PDB file of C-alpha atoms in Angstrom:
ATOM      1  CA  MET G   1     121.260  37.492 218.184  1.00 40.00           C
ATOM      2  CA  ILE G   2     121.800  40.496 215.965  1.00 45.00           C
ATOM      3  CA  ARG G   3     119.143  40.743 213.233  1.00 48.00           C
ATOM      4  CA  PRO G   4     119.972  42.060 209.802  1.00 52.00           C
ATOM      5  CA  PRO G   5     118.652  45.609 209.224  1.00 52.00           C
ATOM      6  CA  GLN G   6     115.928  44.355 206.899  1.00 52.00           C
ATOM      7  CA  ALA G   7     114.718  41.738 209.415  1.00 50.00           C
ATOM      8  CA  ALA G   8     114.624  44.342 212.208  1.00 51.00           C
ATOM      9  CA  LYS G   9     112.604  46.637 209.977  1.00 50.00           C
ATOM     10  CA  GLU G  10     110.063  43.851 209.215  1.00 52.00           C
ATOM     11  CA  THR G  11     109.729  43.036 212.937  1.00 55.00           C
ATOM     12  CA  THR G  12     108.976  46.668 213.717  1.00 56.00           C
ATOM     13  CA  LEU G  13     106.351  46.822 210.959  1.00 50.00           C
ATOM     14  CA  LYS G  14     104.692  43.637 212.220  1.00 55.00           C
ATOM     15  CA  LYS G  15     104.502  45.022 215.768  1.00 56.00           C
ATOM     16  CA  ALA G  16     103.016  48.248 214.452  1.00 53.00           C
ATOM     17  CA  TYR G  17     100.484  46.314 212.353  1.00 52.00           C
ATOM     18  CA  PHE G  18      99.354  44.134 215.272  1.00 53.00           C
ATOM     19  CA  LEU G  19      99.095  47.181 217.551  1.00 54.00           C
ATOM     20  CA  PHE G  20      97.042  49.003 214.899  1.00 51.00           C
ATOM     21  CA  ARG G  21      94.738  46.024 214.378  1.00 57.00           C
ATOM     22  CA  HIS G  22      94.202  45.626 218.123  1.00 56.00           C
ATOM     23  CA  THR G  23      93.379  49.320 218.460  1.00 56.00           C
ATOM     24  CA  ILE G  24      90.860  49.223 215.600  1.00 56.00           C
ATOM     25  CA  LEU G  25      89.240  46.056 216.967  1.00 55.00           C
ATOM     26  CA  ALA G  26      88.907  47.533 220.431  1.00 54.00           C
ATOM     27  CA  ALA G  27      87.440  50.746 219.023  1.00 54.00           C
ATOM     28  CA  THR G  28      84.980  48.802 216.867  1.00 53.00           C
ATOM     29  CA  CYS G  29      83.810  46.731 219.822  1.00 49.00           C
ATOM     30  CA  ALA G  30      83.368  49.858 221.932  1.00 50.00           C
ATOM     31  CA  LEU G  31      81.436  51.570 219.144  1.00 47.00           C
ATOM     32  CA  PHE G  32      79.222  48.523 218.644  1.00 50.00           C
ATOM     33  CA  ALA G  33      78.458  48.331 222.346  1.00 48.00           C
ATOM     34  CA  ALA G  34      77.634  52.020 222.479  1.00 47.00           C
ATOM     35  CA  THR G  35      75.467  51.800 219.357  1.00 49.00           C
ATOM     36  CA  ALA G  36      73.649  48.723 220.600  1.00 49.00           C
ATOM     37  CA  GLY G  37      72.848  50.548 223.790  1.00 49.00           C
ATOM     38  CA  ALA G  38      71.617  53.579 221.861  1.00 55.00           C
ATOM     39  CA  ARG G  39      69.303  51.436 219.734  1.00 64.00           C
ATOM     40  CA  GLU G  40      67.399  50.103 222.720  1.00 85.00           C
ATOM     41  CA  LEU G  41      64.092  51.815 222.037  1.00 87.00           C
ATOM     42  CA  PRO G  42      61.611  52.617 224.798  1.00 91.00           C
ATOM     43  CA  PRO G  43      58.307  50.739 224.710  1.00 90.00           C
ATOM     44  CA  LYS G  44      55.478  52.472 222.854  1.00 91.00           C
ATOM     45  CA  PRO G  45      51.800  51.686 222.366  1.00 93.00           C
ATOM     46  CA  SER G  46      51.290  49.230 219.518  1.00 94.00           C
ATOM     47  CA  VAL G  47      48.592  49.394 216.867  1.00 95.00           C
ATOM     48  CA  ALA G  48      46.691  46.754 218.843  1.00 95.00           C
ATOM     49  CA  ASP G  49      46.925  48.877 221.995  1.00 96.00           C
ATOM     50  CA  ILE G  50      45.584  51.931 220.170  1.00 97.00           C
ATOM     51  CA  VAL G  51      42.738  49.989 218.555  1.00 96.00           C
ATOM     52  CA  LYS G  52      41.771  48.522 221.925  1.00 95.00           C
ATOM     53  CA  ALA G  53      41.644  51.995 223.495  1.00 96.00           C
ATOM     54  CA  SER G  54      39.617  53.547 220.640  1.00 97.00           C
ATOM     55  CA  LYS G  55      36.120  54.922 221.148  1.00 97.00           C
ATOM     56  CA  PRO G  56      32.953  53.966 219.232  1.00 96.00           C
ATOM     57  CA  SER G  57      33.053  57.368 217.513  1.00 97.00           C
ATOM     58  CA  ASP G  58      36.412  56.412 215.969  1.00 98.00           C
ATOM     59  CA  TRP G  59      34.673  53.822 213.792  1.00 98.00           C
ATOM     60  CA  ARG G  60      32.112  53.923 211.002  1.00 98.00           C
ATOM     61  CA  PRO G  61      29.817  51.139 209.765  1.00 97.00           C
ATOM     62  CA  LEU G  62      29.809  50.123 206.132  1.00 98.00           C
ATOM     63  CA  ASP G  63      27.131  51.679 203.942  1.00 98.00           C
ATOM     64  CA  PRO G  64      24.885  48.748 202.918  1.00 98.00           C
ATOM     65  CA  ASP G  65      24.130  50.386 199.569  1.00 98.00           C
ATOM     66  CA  ASN G  66      27.853  50.455 198.728  1.00 98.00           C
ATOM     67  CA  THR G  67      28.826  47.043 200.096  1.00 98.00           C
ATOM     68  CA  LEU G  68      28.906  43.785 198.155  1.00 98.00           C
ATOM     69  CA  TYR G  69      28.741  40.218 199.470  1.00 98.00           C
ATOM     70  CA  MET G  70      30.415  37.659 197.199  1.00 98.00           C
ATOM     71  CA  GLU G  71      29.616  34.126 198.339  1.00 98.00           C
ATOM     72  CA  LEU G  72      32.388  31.615 197.552  1.00 98.00           C
ATOM     73  CA  PRO G  73      32.855  27.983 198.644  1.00 97.00           C
ATOM     74  CA  PHE G  74      35.015  29.080 201.570  1.00 96.00           C
ATOM     75  CA  GLY G  75      32.654  31.800 202.743  1.00 97.00           C
ATOM     76  CA  ARG G  76      31.671  35.413 202.232  1.00 98.00           C
ATOM     77  CA  VAL G  77      33.943  38.078 200.741  1.00 98.00           C
ATOM     78  CA  VAL G  78      32.900  41.594 201.741  1.00 98.00           C
ATOM     79  CA  ILE G  79      33.748  44.436 199.345  1.00 98.00           C
ATOM     80  CA  GLU G  80      33.278  48.122 200.102  1.00 98.00           C
ATOM     81  CA  LEU G  81      32.683  50.237 197.005  1.00 98.00           C
ATOM     82  CA  ALA G  82      33.999  53.794 196.577  1.00 98.00           C
ATOM     83  CA  PRO G  83      31.526  55.856 194.527  1.00 98.00           C
ATOM     84  CA  THR G  84      33.480  59.043 195.253  1.00 98.00           C
ATOM     85  CA  PHE G  85      36.310  57.804 193.030  1.00 98.00           C
ATOM     86  CA  ALA G  86      34.451  55.806 190.374  1.00 98.00           C
ATOM     87  CA  PRO G  87      30.776  56.826 190.462  1.00 98.00           C
ATOM     88  CA  ASN G  88      29.787  55.442 187.063  1.00 98.00           C
ATOM     89  CA  HIS G  89      31.543  52.107 187.511  1.00 98.00           C
ATOM     90  CA  VAL G  90      30.143  51.631 191.003  1.00 98.00           C
ATOM     91  CA  LYS G  91      26.635  52.326 189.696  1.00 98.00           C
ATOM     92  CA  ASN G  92      27.157  49.853 186.836  1.00 98.00           C
ATOM     93  CA  ILE G  93      28.595  47.135 189.064  1.00 98.00           C
ATOM     94  CA  LYS G  94      25.595  47.379 191.361  1.00 98.00           C
ATOM     95  CA  ALA G  95      23.347  47.128 188.299  1.00 98.00           C
ATOM     96  CA  LEU G  96      25.227  43.989 187.208  1.00 98.00           C
ATOM     97  CA  VAL G  97      24.875  42.531 190.699  1.00 98.00           C
ATOM     98  CA  ARG G  98      21.158  43.287 190.857  1.00 98.00           C
ATOM     99  CA  GLU G  99      20.550  41.521 187.549  1.00 98.00           C
ATOM    100  CA  HIS G 100      22.479  38.528 189.015  1.00 98.00           C
ATOM    101  CA  TYR G 101      25.213  38.784 186.402  1.00 98.00           C
ATOM    102  CA  PHE G 102      27.922  37.289 188.643  1.00 98.00           C
ATOM    103  CA  ASP G 103      25.836  34.445 190.088  1.00 98.00           C
ATOM    104  CA  GLY G 104      27.289  31.188 188.804  1.00 98.00           C
ATOM    105  CA  LEU G 105      30.450  32.776 187.370  1.00 98.00           C
ATOM    106  CA  ALA G 106      33.860  32.143 188.918  1.00 98.00           C
ATOM    107  CA  VAL G 107      37.270  33.199 190.087  1.00 98.00           C
ATOM    108  CA  VAL G 108      39.211  32.530 186.884  1.00 98.00           C
ATOM    109  CA  ARG G 109      42.698  33.853 187.566  1.00 98.00           C
ATOM    110  CA  VAL G 110      45.171  33.911 190.444  1.00 98.00           C
ATOM    111  CA  GLN G 111      48.563  35.308 189.500  1.00 98.00           C
ATOM    112  CA  ASP G 112      51.164  35.017 192.223  1.00 97.00           C
ATOM    113  CA  ASN G 113      52.062  38.326 193.884  1.00 97.00           C
ATOM    114  CA  TRP G 114      49.696  40.159 191.552  1.00 97.00           C
ATOM    115  CA  VAL G 115      45.895  39.719 191.393  1.00 98.00           C
ATOM    116  CA  VAL G 116      42.904  37.444 191.977  1.00 98.00           C
ATOM    117  CA  GLN G 117      40.375  37.966 189.188  1.00 98.00           C
ATOM    118  CA  TRP G 118      36.741  36.906 188.798  1.00 98.00           C
ATOM    119  CA  GLY G 119      34.240  37.101 185.980  1.00 98.00           C
ATOM    120  CA  ASP G 120      32.891  35.018 183.108  1.00 97.00           C
ATOM    121  CA  PRO G 121      34.991  31.927 182.220  1.00 96.00           C
ATOM    122  CA  ASN G 122      33.247  31.951 178.831  1.00 94.00           C
ATOM    123  CA  GLU G 123      33.904  35.594 178.048  1.00 91.00           C
ATOM    124  CA  ASP G 124      35.677  34.719 174.788  1.00 86.00           C
ATOM    125  CA  ASN G 125      33.279  32.106 173.387  1.00 89.00           C
ATOM    126  CA  ASP G 126      29.655  31.710 172.375  1.00 87.00           C
ATOM    127  CA  LYS G 127      28.606  30.764 175.932  1.00 92.00           C
ATOM    128  CA  VAL G 128      29.317  34.285 177.196  1.00 95.00           C
ATOM    129  CA  ARG G 129      26.973  35.587 179.914  1.00 96.00           C
ATOM    130  CA  ARG G 130      24.570  38.133 178.482  1.00 96.00           C
ATOM    131  CA  ILE G 131      24.110  41.524 180.119  1.00 97.00           C
ATOM    132  CA  LYS G 132      20.538  42.727 180.647  1.00 96.00           C
ATOM    133  CA  GLY G 133      20.189  46.316 181.797  1.00 96.00           C
ATOM    134  CA  ALA G 134      23.765  47.214 182.785  1.00 98.00           C
ATOM    135  CA  GLN G 135      26.524  48.324 180.429  1.00 98.00           C
ATOM    136  CA  LYS G 136      29.388  46.241 179.065  1.00 97.00           C
ATOM    137  CA  THR G 137      31.888  49.104 178.908  1.00 98.00           C
ATOM    138  CA  LEU G 138      32.219  52.610 180.335  1.00 98.00           C
ATOM    139  CA  LYS G 139      34.483  55.603 179.980  1.00 98.00           C
ATOM    140  CA  ALA G 140      37.510  55.077 182.237  1.00 98.00           C
ATOM    141  CA  GLU G 141      37.539  56.638 185.706  1.00 98.00           C
ATOM    142  CA  PHE G 142      41.257  56.406 186.425  1.00 98.00           C
ATOM    143  CA  THR G 143      41.179  59.725 188.316  1.00 98.00           C
ATOM    144  CA  VAL G 144      38.596  62.197 189.539  1.00 98.00           C
ATOM    145  CA  PRO G 145      38.815  65.934 190.350  1.00 98.00           C
ATOM    146  CA  LEU G 146      40.169  66.847 193.778  1.00 97.00           C
ATOM    147  CA  ARG G 147      36.898  68.583 194.584  1.00 96.00           C
ATOM    148  CA  ASN G 148      35.124  65.204 194.534  1.00 95.00           C
ATOM    149  CA  ASP G 149      37.029  64.081 197.627  1.00 97.00           C
ATOM    150  CA  THR G 150      36.225  65.988 200.815  1.00 95.00           C
ATOM    151  CA  HIS G 151      37.615  63.416 203.277  1.00 96.00           C
ATOM    152  CA  PHE G 152      41.318  63.372 202.376  1.00 98.00           C
ATOM    153  CA  THR G 153      43.803  63.201 205.261  1.00 98.00           C
ATOM    154  CA  ARG G 154      47.387  63.472 204.084  1.00 98.00           C
ATOM    155  CA  MET G 155      50.256  61.298 205.275  1.00 98.00           C
ATOM    156  CA  LYS G 156      53.538  63.100 205.909  1.00 96.00           C
ATOM    157  CA  ASP G 157      55.579  60.364 204.236  1.00 97.00           C
ATOM    158  CA  VAL G 158      57.175  60.783 200.804  1.00 97.00           C
ATOM    159  CA  ASP G 159      55.768  58.572 198.040  1.00 98.00           C
ATOM    160  CA  GLY G 160      57.281  57.598 194.706  1.00 97.00           C
ATOM    161  CA  TYR G 161      53.968  57.348 192.831  1.00 98.00           C
ATOM    162  CA  ALA G 162      52.142  60.522 193.817  1.00 98.00           C
ATOM    163  CA  PRO G 163      53.024  64.036 195.016  1.00 98.00           C
ATOM    164  CA  GLN G 164      50.683  63.487 197.967  1.00 98.00           C
ATOM    165  CA  VAL G 165      49.282  60.336 199.555  1.00 98.00           C
ATOM    166  CA  GLY G 166      46.911  59.641 202.381  1.00 98.00           C
ATOM    167  CA  HIS G 167      43.490  58.230 203.106  1.00 98.00           C
ATOM    168  CA  SER G 168      39.950  59.160 202.269  1.00 98.00           C
ATOM    169  CA  ASN G 169      37.145  57.573 204.262  1.00 97.00           C
ATOM    170  CA  GLY G 170      39.114  54.352 204.691  1.00 97.00           C
ATOM    171  CA  PHE G 171      40.670  54.103 201.236  1.00 98.00           C
ATOM    172  CA  PRO G 172      44.353  54.682 200.304  1.00 98.00           C
ATOM    173  CA  VAL G 173      44.620  57.487 197.774  1.00 98.00           C
ATOM    174  CA  GLY G 174      47.134  59.482 195.775  1.00 98.00           C
ATOM    175  CA  ARG G 175      46.669  63.028 194.537  1.00 98.00           C
ATOM    176  CA  ASP G 176      48.372  65.664 192.452  1.00 98.00           C
ATOM    177  CA  PRO G 177      47.497  69.292 193.300  1.00 97.00           C
ATOM    178  CA  LYS G 178      49.093  70.514 190.064  1.00 98.00           C
ATOM    179  CA  THR G 179      46.771  68.510 187.842  1.00 98.00           C
ATOM    180  CA  GLY G 180      43.866  68.726 190.270  1.00 98.00           C
ATOM    181  CA  GLU G 181      43.367  64.950 190.259  1.00 98.00           C
ATOM    182  CA  THR G 182      43.026  62.231 192.878  1.00 98.00           C
ATOM    183  CA  TRP G 183      42.765  58.458 192.606  1.00 98.00           C
ATOM    184  CA  LEU G 184      42.549  55.219 194.559  1.00 98.00           C
ATOM    185  CA  ALA G 185      45.893  53.461 194.983  1.00 98.00           C
ATOM    186  CA  HIS G 186      46.609  49.852 194.017  1.00 98.00           C
ATOM    187  CA  CYS G 187      47.329  48.556 197.512  1.00 98.00           C
ATOM    188  CA  TYR G 188      46.707  45.036 198.828  1.00 98.00           C
ATOM    189  CA  GLY G 189      43.004  44.207 198.804  1.00 98.00           C
ATOM    190  CA  MET G 190      41.963  46.996 196.444  1.00 98.00           C
ATOM    191  CA  VAL G 191      39.435  46.030 193.773  1.00 98.00           C
ATOM    192  CA  GLY G 192      39.864  47.136 190.167  1.00 98.00           C
ATOM    193  CA  VAL G 193      38.077  46.767 186.843  1.00 98.00           C
ATOM    194  CA  GLY G 194      39.679  44.542 184.221  1.00 98.00           C
ATOM    195  CA  ARG G 195      40.106  46.016 180.743  1.00 97.00           C
ATOM    196  CA  ASP G 196      41.831  45.511 177.392  1.00 97.00           C
ATOM    197  CA  ASN G 197      44.273  47.963 175.778  1.00 97.00           C
ATOM    198  CA  ASP G 198      41.547  50.511 175.174  1.00 98.00           C
ATOM    199  CA  ALA G 199      41.180  52.650 178.313  1.00 98.00           C
ATOM    200  CA  ASP G 200      37.393  52.578 177.950  1.00 98.00           C
ATOM    201  CA  SER G 201      37.066  48.819 177.437  1.00 97.00           C
ATOM    202  CA  GLY G 202      36.111  47.907 181.017  1.00 97.00           C
ATOM    203  CA  GLY G 203      32.802  48.232 182.780  1.00 98.00           C
ATOM    204  CA  GLY G 204      32.875  45.913 185.775  1.00 98.00           C
ATOM    205  CA  THR G 205      32.096  42.490 184.310  1.00 98.00           C
ATOM    206  CA  ALA G 206      35.668  41.429 185.178  1.00 98.00           C
ATOM    207  CA  LEU G 207      36.958  42.467 188.603  1.00 98.00           C
ATOM    208  CA  TYR G 208      40.149  41.721 190.500  1.00 98.00           C
ATOM    209  CA  ALA G 209      41.642  42.127 193.962  1.00 98.00           C
ATOM    210  CA  VAL G 210      45.298  43.075 194.395  1.00 98.00           C
ATOM    211  CA  ILE G 211      47.476  40.508 196.195  1.00 98.00           C
ATOM    212  CA  GLY G 212      50.919  41.942 195.382  1.00 97.00           C
ATOM    213  CA  PRO G 213      52.805  45.170 194.638  1.00 96.00           C
ATOM    214  CA  ALA G 214      50.889  46.972 191.884  1.00 97.00           C
ATOM    215  CA  ARG G 215      51.221  50.723 192.432  1.00 98.00           C
ATOM    216  CA  HIS G 216      52.460  51.208 188.871  1.00 97.00           C
ATOM    217  CA  LEU G 217      48.870  50.468 187.815  1.00 98.00           C
ATOM    218  CA  ASP G 218      47.706  53.667 189.513  1.00 98.00           C
ATOM    219  CA  ARG G 219      45.909  55.971 187.038  1.00 98.00           C
ATOM    220  CA  ASN G 220      45.876  53.165 184.452  1.00 98.00           C
ATOM    221  CA  ILE G 221      42.908  51.152 185.706  1.00 98.00           C
ATOM    222  CA  THR G 222      39.616  52.142 187.308  1.00 98.00           C
ATOM    223  CA  VAL G 223      39.648  51.172 190.984  1.00 98.00           C
ATOM    224  CA  VAL G 224      36.229  50.785 192.579  1.00 98.00           C
ATOM    225  CA  GLY G 225      36.786  49.728 196.200  1.00 98.00           C
ATOM    226  CA  ARG G 226      38.528  47.262 198.470  1.00 98.00           C
ATOM    227  CA  VAL G 227      37.991  43.914 200.128  1.00 98.00           C
ATOM    228  CA  ILE G 228      37.045  44.395 203.777  1.00 98.00           C
ATOM    229  CA  SER G 229      36.860  40.705 204.705  1.00 98.00           C
ATOM    230  CA  GLY G 230      38.007  37.557 202.917  1.00 97.00           C
ATOM    231  CA  MET G 231      41.451  38.541 201.624  1.00 97.00           C
ATOM    232  CA  PRO G 232      43.304  35.692 203.394  1.00 96.00           C
ATOM    233  CA  GLN G 233      41.107  33.181 201.566  1.00 96.00           C
ATOM    234  CA  LEU G 234      41.398  34.930 198.201  1.00 98.00           C
ATOM    235  CA  SER G 235      45.176  35.295 198.384  1.00 97.00           C
ATOM    236  CA  ALA G 236      45.571  31.626 199.416  1.00 97.00           C
ATOM    237  CA  LEU G 237      43.814  30.261 196.311  1.00 98.00           C
ATOM    238  CA  PRO G 238      45.900  28.007 194.009  1.00 98.00           C
ATOM    239  CA  ARG G 239      47.904  29.926 191.420  1.00 98.00           C
ATOM    240  CA  GLY G 240      46.814  29.515 187.835  1.00 98.00           C
ATOM    241  CA  PRO G 241      49.238  27.547 185.631  1.00 97.00           C
ATOM    242  CA  ALA G 242      48.400  29.333 182.369  1.00 97.00           C
ATOM    243  CA  PRO G 243      50.007  32.630 181.295  1.00 97.00           C
ATOM    244  CA  MET G 244      49.153  35.551 183.626  1.00 97.00           C
ATOM    245  CA  GLY G 245      47.857  33.126 186.230  1.00 98.00           C
ATOM    246  CA  PHE G 246      44.660  32.073 184.467  1.00 98.00           C
ATOM    247  CA  TYR G 247      43.126  28.697 185.256  1.00 98.00           C
ATOM    248  CA  ASP G 248      43.373  26.484 182.173  1.00 95.00           C
ATOM    249  CA  LYS G 249      40.844  23.808 183.212  1.00 96.00           C
ATOM    250  CA  PRO G 250      37.175  24.424 184.076  1.00 95.00           C
ATOM    251  CA  GLU G 251      37.479  22.358 187.252  1.00 97.00           C
ATOM    252  CA  MET G 252      40.068  24.810 188.583  1.00 98.00           C
ATOM    253  CA  ASN G 253      37.633  27.734 188.531  1.00 98.00           C
ATOM    254  CA  VAL G 254      36.319  28.756 191.963  1.00 98.00           C
ATOM    255  CA  PRO G 255      32.523  29.055 191.596  1.00 98.00           C
ATOM    256  CA  ILE G 256      30.690  32.184 192.722  1.00 98.00           C
ATOM    257  CA  ALA G 257      27.387  31.224 194.341  1.00 98.00           C
ATOM    258  CA  SER G 258      26.126  34.812 194.309  1.00 98.00           C
ATOM    259  CA  VAL G 259      27.048  38.465 194.592  1.00 98.00           C
ATOM    260  CA  LYS G 260      24.574  40.777 196.339  1.00 98.00           C
ATOM    261  CA  VAL G 261      24.376  44.390 197.421  1.00 98.00           C
ATOM    262  CA  ALA G 262      24.235  44.346 201.229  1.00 98.00           C
ATOM    263  CA  ALA G 263      21.199  46.644 201.203  1.00 98.00           C
ATOM    264  CA  ASP G 264      19.293  43.871 199.377  1.00 98.00           C
ATOM    265  CA  VAL G 265      20.128  41.297 202.063  1.00 98.00           C
ATOM    266  CA  PRO G 266      17.869  40.963 205.142  1.00 98.00           C
ATOM    267  CA  ALA G 267      19.354  42.883 208.072  1.00 96.00           C
ATOM    268  CA  ASP G 268      19.821  39.778 210.195  1.00 95.00           C
ATOM    269  CA  GLN G 269      21.936  38.179 207.419  1.00 97.00           C
ATOM    270  CA  ARG G 270      24.317  41.095 206.938  1.00 97.00           C
ATOM    271  CA  SER G 271      27.930  41.173 208.069  1.00 97.00           C
ATOM    272  CA  ARG G 272      28.403  43.955 210.620  1.00 97.00           C
ATOM    273  CA  PHE G 273      31.829  45.375 209.838  1.00 98.00           C
ATOM    274  CA  GLU G 274      33.202  48.730 210.914  1.00 97.00           C
ATOM    275  CA  VAL G 275      36.203  50.623 209.545  1.00 98.00           C
ATOM    276  CA  MET G 276      38.315  52.997 211.620  1.00 98.00           C
ATOM    277  CA  ARG G 277      37.740  56.589 210.557  1.00 98.00           C
ATOM    278  CA  THR G 278      40.917  57.543 208.719  1.00 98.00           C
ATOM    279  CA  GLU G 279      40.292  61.251 209.339  1.00 97.00           C
ATOM    280  CA  SER G 280      40.314  60.678 213.116  1.00 97.00           C
ATOM    281  CA  ALA G 281      43.092  61.516 215.574  1.00 97.00           C
ATOM    282  CA  VAL G 282      43.243  57.901 216.719  1.00 98.00           C
ATOM    283  CA  TYR G 283      44.031  56.779 213.170  1.00 98.00           C
ATOM    284  CA  GLN G 284      46.955  59.198 213.061  1.00 97.00           C
ATOM    285  CA  SER G 285      48.176  57.462 216.221  1.00 97.00           C
ATOM    286  CA  VAL G 286      47.840  54.128 214.435  1.00 98.00           C
ATOM    287  CA  LEU G 287      50.004  55.407 211.573  1.00 98.00           C
ATOM    288  CA  ASP G 288      52.631  56.767 213.956  1.00 97.00           C
ATOM    289  CA  ALA G 289      52.713  53.487 215.876  1.00 96.00           C
ATOM    290  CA  GLN G 290      53.448  51.677 212.626  1.00 96.00           C
ATOM    291  CA  ARG G 291      55.943  54.319 211.485  1.00 96.00           C
ATOM    292  CA  ASN G 292      57.893  54.500 214.766  1.00 94.00           C
ATOM    293  CA  ARG G 293      57.571  51.206 216.568  1.00 92.00           C
ATOM    294  CA  GLY G 294      58.948  51.047 220.077  1.00 92.00           C
ATOM    295  CA  GLY G 295      61.054  48.414 221.859  1.00 89.00           C
ATOM    296  CA  PRO G 296      62.013  45.981 223.087  1.00 92.00           C
ATOM    297  CA  TRP G 297      61.756  43.835 219.938  1.00 91.00           C
ATOM    298  CA  THR G 298      62.295  46.714 217.482  1.00 91.00           C
ATOM    299  CA  LYS G 299      65.880  47.962 217.524  1.00 92.00           C
ATOM    300  CA  VAL G 300      65.664  50.594 214.770  1.00 92.00           C
ATOM    301  CA  ALA G 301      62.489  52.606 214.176  1.00 92.00           C
ATOM    302  CA  ALA G 302      61.814  53.060 210.464  1.00 93.00           C
ATOM    303  CA  GLY G 303      60.576  56.627 210.764  1.00 95.00           C
ATOM    304  CA  HIS G 304      58.719  56.118 207.486  1.00 97.00           C
ATOM    305  CA  LEU G 305      55.506  54.452 206.359  1.00 98.00           C
ATOM    306  CA  ASP G 306      54.585  53.384 202.847  1.00 98.00           C
ATOM    307  CA  LEU G 307      51.004  54.100 201.805  1.00 98.00           C
ATOM    308  CA  CYS G 308      50.302  50.434 201.111  1.00 98.00           C
ATOM    309  CA  ALA G 309      51.798  49.434 204.472  1.00 97.00           C
ATOM    310  CA  ALA G 310      49.555  51.820 206.382  1.00 97.00           C
ATOM    311  CA  PRO G 311      47.159  49.670 208.410  1.00 95.00           C
ATOM    312  CA  ILE G 312      43.433  50.354 208.115  1.00 97.00           C
ATOM    313  CA  PRO G 313      41.792  48.598 211.086  1.00 97.00           C
ATOM    314  CA  VAL G 314      38.534  46.762 210.439  1.00 97.00           C
ATOM    315  CA  ARG G 315      36.411  45.078 213.085  1.00 97.00           C
ATOM    316  CA  GLU G 316      33.291  42.954 213.090  1.00 96.00           C
ATOM    317  CA  GLN G 317      30.419  43.751 215.401  1.00 85.00           C
ATOM    318  CA  LYS G 318      28.485  40.849 216.823  1.00 78.00           C
ATOM    319  CA  PRO G 319      24.845  41.611 217.703  1.00 68.00           C
ATOM    320  CA  GLY G 320      24.369  42.157 221.429  1.00 61.00           C
ATOM    321  CA  SER G 321      28.066  42.073 222.262  1.00 55.00           C
ATOM    322  CA  GLU G 322      31.102  44.298 222.506  1.00 54.00           C
ATOM    323  CA  PRO G 323      33.163  44.932 219.335  1.00 50.00           C
ATOM    324  CA  GLY G 324      35.008  41.753 218.547  1.00 49.00           C
ATOM    325  CA  PHE G 325      37.480  40.535 215.967  1.00 47.00           C
ATOM    326  CA  TRP G 326      39.551  43.199 214.231  1.00 50.00           C
ATOM    327  CA  GLN G 327      42.134  43.006 211.509  1.00 55.00           C
ATOM    328  CA  LEU G 328      44.429  45.239 209.475  1.00 51.00           C
ATOM    329  CA  LEU G 329      43.839  45.790 205.772  1.00 49.00           C
TER     330      LEU G 329
END
């Protein structure tokens, strides 16, 4: 049958279209297969492998004079203080602890993806807990001079909140060489001092632990340390129904049995935690293992590591035994 010129032209275009589509599909499949093969990463040591192979010299014990034990219904929360970055607040918090200020107070606020806060439930009424020898407020310590920190080890990764980031003696820090300042970063588990609008309105009577993204608080709040053990329990507490996550009924508050400086606790009752030395070569291997994970599960290595995603291994020593349980904080 003889087709009209227009019909013949349409048939030719259809054949060309189907041939073009087939060619593109075949090329796409070939490219996908080649790419999939290229993404098969070789196995590499994991963070767990590196921790297992570490030496005793790669770890440091907590300083009992700068460690707090907060006893809650679900167990002990261990907090390591950082006097290098907030010397006056750390001194004041230990004074508060030693006058038993926190004993009988409570966790009063849990805001989802933000903070867990503890202090005096009666802070705004006539039943407020009185301070004895410590101070109610202090001048803010949002940053300190670079010269204060002699343990900084820089990460090579770019950060959006600081010109330089890295770790100092087990703490995540930011720094700015131009201003000559350094500060503790608001990463998960870090402990900060609650305050009002006035920068100098905090002193340590209200403390919080970070349970969500909060880096924009850097250089706006005094940070005094980090939780070494107990974060899973703190972050799993019921969220407060009132604005900003506060508990609105007294029965919701989580009672604090006591807070003590570890140095004041008999040696046989202390928790024996160790933190990997963040200035060590093995810790740099830990960071690289997290930054460039190997196969077979990982298909694309990130090649980048955020400061707050950098693992800081912690392990608990049991008396008379080999190093035991370890975790990442």
